[in-house]
Every structure is written in C-alpha cells, then in structure tokens.
Amino acid sequence: MRSEHLKETHRVVIKVGTSSITGGSSGASSEFMDSVARQVRSLKEKGIEVLIVTSGAIGIGLSTMGARPRSREIPIRQAAASIGQSVLMQKWNDSFQRYGISIAQILLTYDFYSDREKYLNLRNAVQTLLEYRAVPIFNENDAVCVKEIDAMFGDNDTLSAMVSIKMDADLLIILSDVDGLYDKDPKITKDAALIATVTDITDTIKMSAGDPSSKVGTGGMRTKIRAAEICHEAGCNMVIANSTVPDVIERIVAGEEIGTIFITDKKEKKKTSWIRYANPSGTIEVDEGAKNALSKHVGLLAIGIKGVAGRFDRGDVVNITFNGNTIAKGIPDYNSDDISKIKGLHSDKMFEVLGHKNYDNVIRSENIVIM
Ligand code: GLU
C-alpha cells in the first residue's frame, strides 16, 4: 500500500518539467500552473510544507527571443534563461496569488551541496520562508552556470533530488510528460508496461526505460533514475508521474497508485550524504593495505598513504583512490601539505615531522564514505 509508505510525509518537493509548464506550446500554461498552486494550497492546509523546482526558463526565453526552439548554443541559452526566468516567475506569482500564497525565487548553482557555508545559509533562508508560509521556487542559475545548461552535465531532475535531500524532504514528485518508468521504452515497444513500484534501483531498472527525453527540457528517464538513486540513499521517496493527470499532486500525496513510486527505507546520515555528493578538493592515493582496512570501516593511517594531489585544508572533502580509482571519499583532519610530509610514516612519527598532531588517523572512520 502506497499510503502506508507516504503517511509520514511532511515536506514535499515538486519538480515541474518544461513540457508540463508549456503544455507542449511555446509559452507557459496558466491553467497548469494554477492547478499546481491550488493543489499546493490544499497540501499546506493539511500542514504539509511544499517546495517547487521549476524548469521552463530556457524554453520560454527562447520563444520570447524568437530564437530556434532547441538552440543548443550556450550563450543563447544563457540569455534565454535570463529572459525566461522572469516571465516564469511572473506566471508562478500570478497563479499563487490567486490562492493567497507568496512565492520566493531561489536560483541555485551546484556548489550549494559542496560549500557547507552556502548550504547552511540556504537552509536558514528556506526554513524562514517556510515559517512565513511562502513557497520557495528553485531553478538552476542558468545565466551564470554554463555547466548547468549543458545537457551533458546539469538538469533539474538531479537538482530537484539534491534540493530534496538537502532540505530534508520526505517525498519528491517529478512531473513531466511521461506516465512513469516502463519496463521497456514505450516509444519503441508496444507492450511496454508501467512499473508501479520500485524498492531497489537495480541495473535492470536502470536499463529498462531507454531515454524518452521530451522536446524542450534537458532531462529524460536517465536523469530521473539518477534522481531516484540520490533520493533512495538519503531516505526520500520519489514519484514520477504525468503532469496531465487531474489533481496529480494531491492524489500522489494521498497514496493513490499514479505513475512510478521509488520507495526507500534508508536514512543515510546527513554527514554521509554530504561527503558522498561534495565536490572533492583533492585526492589521497592509498596502498592495498589501507584499501582493505577502509573496507572494514577503520580510519585511514598515514602509513597507508602513497600520494596526495590537489591543495586542500583539513575539513575539505577528498577522493580516496587506489590505483587511480576512487574507492571512498572522506574529510581529512590534516591539510594537503601536512599529508605529503607524513605519507608512508608510522603515526608515532607524525608529531616529530609536523610539530603538531590532531589524530592518529589522517581521516577518521566516521568521516569516510565507501563509494
Ligand atoms: N533550468 C532549465 C530551465 O529552466 C531546465 C533544465 C531541465 O529541463 O532539466 O529552462
């Protein structure tokens, strides 16, 4: 029973794809946006907090500029994002005003999950907005982030998963023009069947759906599965559904069998998911003994370190590699200069060489995540 899994849902992130916003046309669909606002109000009346991740800036901007609908030139997409974002927010504002709800625009760059200070600031801002009963509406800051609008790297599916886990949501709803995840690509295979429930994101699940990307957005099923993986590890449920289903948001939250649900019972510690997704500031290469020790969840000693690359401070996240392959990530208690002086040494020698010592371990076990 879905409703059993969703009964503890207190905070929901709704990701709205470009195709849903535009309803297949070149502008924003007020009808759809009004219906989202109406459903959000009804969730808020039940005490559920709602955050939105919206796409559509580039799509709307390109049509306002009279540019080619699927232009892939980065400067044109950056310009389109800046034009489209303000139109998009105006439309969201119109819709939410009808239901007496204030909205807040938050444009993110991906470093919000690597830079702890930025993340904490964002958390405080979002918490305050929710206390004031406003609905935060996120998008990528596409005008300054070339990476984010290049379909190879950034997309709002992944962004919405990161927002969900960093803002402690219990449920992410991804609305787009697909009904959910199919066992085969429904655009190619007639007998493709919708998968209603996924509890384990296996390789078969990852392979199952091909990539039915829609015309104007950048995401496809692949990025949605990636989003599901991120949510799964962090203990956030996720549903993929078609935005054209009437009252889709309210019905999903009520536990109706719509689209595909990815159910999780994990609850990764915040610090663990922080380490897992942070951009590494450097690399520590270890020997086989250290590699084996790490797999038994013990800390990393200087004696097992073969090399250091990059400049990092203590407290930064680094990759831990064996033969050049990342086997773990961690937060060292020593900076890169210190580690290059003590690598290969027994812990007894650390004080003698450095003139100071924090811990015997260069990285303590609680600060290591096996990848
Ligand atoms: N941030 C992009 C936009 O608002 C959309 C990215 C996506 O579709 O995933 O146009």
Coordinates of N, CA and C in Angstrom, one line a residue, residues 181 195 197-206 225 228-229 232-233 261-266:
L181 N 8.0 5.1 -15.1 CA 9.0 4.2 -15.6 C 8.4 3.0 -16.2
I195 N 5.9 0.4 -14.6 CA 6.3 -0.2 -13.3 C 5.8 0.6 -12.2
T197 N 5.9 0.2 -8.7 CA 6.7 0.4 -7.5 C 8.1 -0.1 -7.7
V198 N 9.0 0.7 -7.3 CA 10.4 0.3 -7.3 C 11.0 0.4 -5.9
T199 N 11.5 -0.7 -5.4 CA 12.0 -0.7 -4.0 C 13.6 -0.7 -4.0
D200 N 14.1 -1.2 -5.1 CA 15.5 -1.4 -5.2 C 16.0 -0.9 -6.6
I201 N 16.9 0.0 -6.7 CA 17.2 0.5 -8.1 C 18.3 -0.3 -8.6
T202 N 17.9 -1.5 -9.2 CA 18.9 -2.4 -9.8 C 19.4 -2.0 -11.1
D203 N 20.3 -2.8 -11.7 CA 20.8 -2.5 -13.0 C 19.7 -2.7 -14.0
T204 N 18.8 -3.6 -13.8 CA 17.7 -3.9 -14.7 C 16.8 -2.6 -14.7
I205 N 16.5 -2.1 -13.6 CA 15.7 -0.8 -13.5 C 16.4 0.3 -14.3
K206 N 17.7 0.4 -14.1 CA 18.4 1.5 -14.8 C 18.4 1.3 -16.3
I225 N 16.1 8.5 -13.1 CA 16.6 7.4 -12.3 C 17.8 7.8 -11.4
A228 N 16.3 9.4 -8.6 CA 15.8 8.3 -7.7 C 16.9 7.7 -6.8
E229 N 18.0 7.5 -7.4 CA 19.2 6.9 -6.7 C 19.6 7.8 -5.5
H232 N 17.0 7.8 -2.9 CA 16.9 6.5 -2.3 C 17.9 6.4 -1.1
E233 N 19.2 6.7 -1.4 CA 20.2 6.7 -0.4 C 19.9 7.5 0.8
I261 N 6.4 4.8 -8.2 CA 7.0 5.3 -6.9 C 8.3 4.5 -6.6
F262 N 9.3 5.3 -6.2 CA 10.6 4.7 -5.7 C 10.6 4.8 -4.2
I263 N 10.4 3.6 -3.6 CA 10.2 3.6 -2.1 C 11.6 3.3 -1.4
T264 N 11.9 4.0 -0.4 CA 13.1 3.8 0.3 C 12.9 3.6 1.8
D265 N 13.7 2.8 2.5 CA 13.6 2.7 3.9 C 14.9 3.1 4.5
K266 N 15.8 3.6 3.6 CA 17.1 4.0 4.2 C 17.0 5.4 4.8

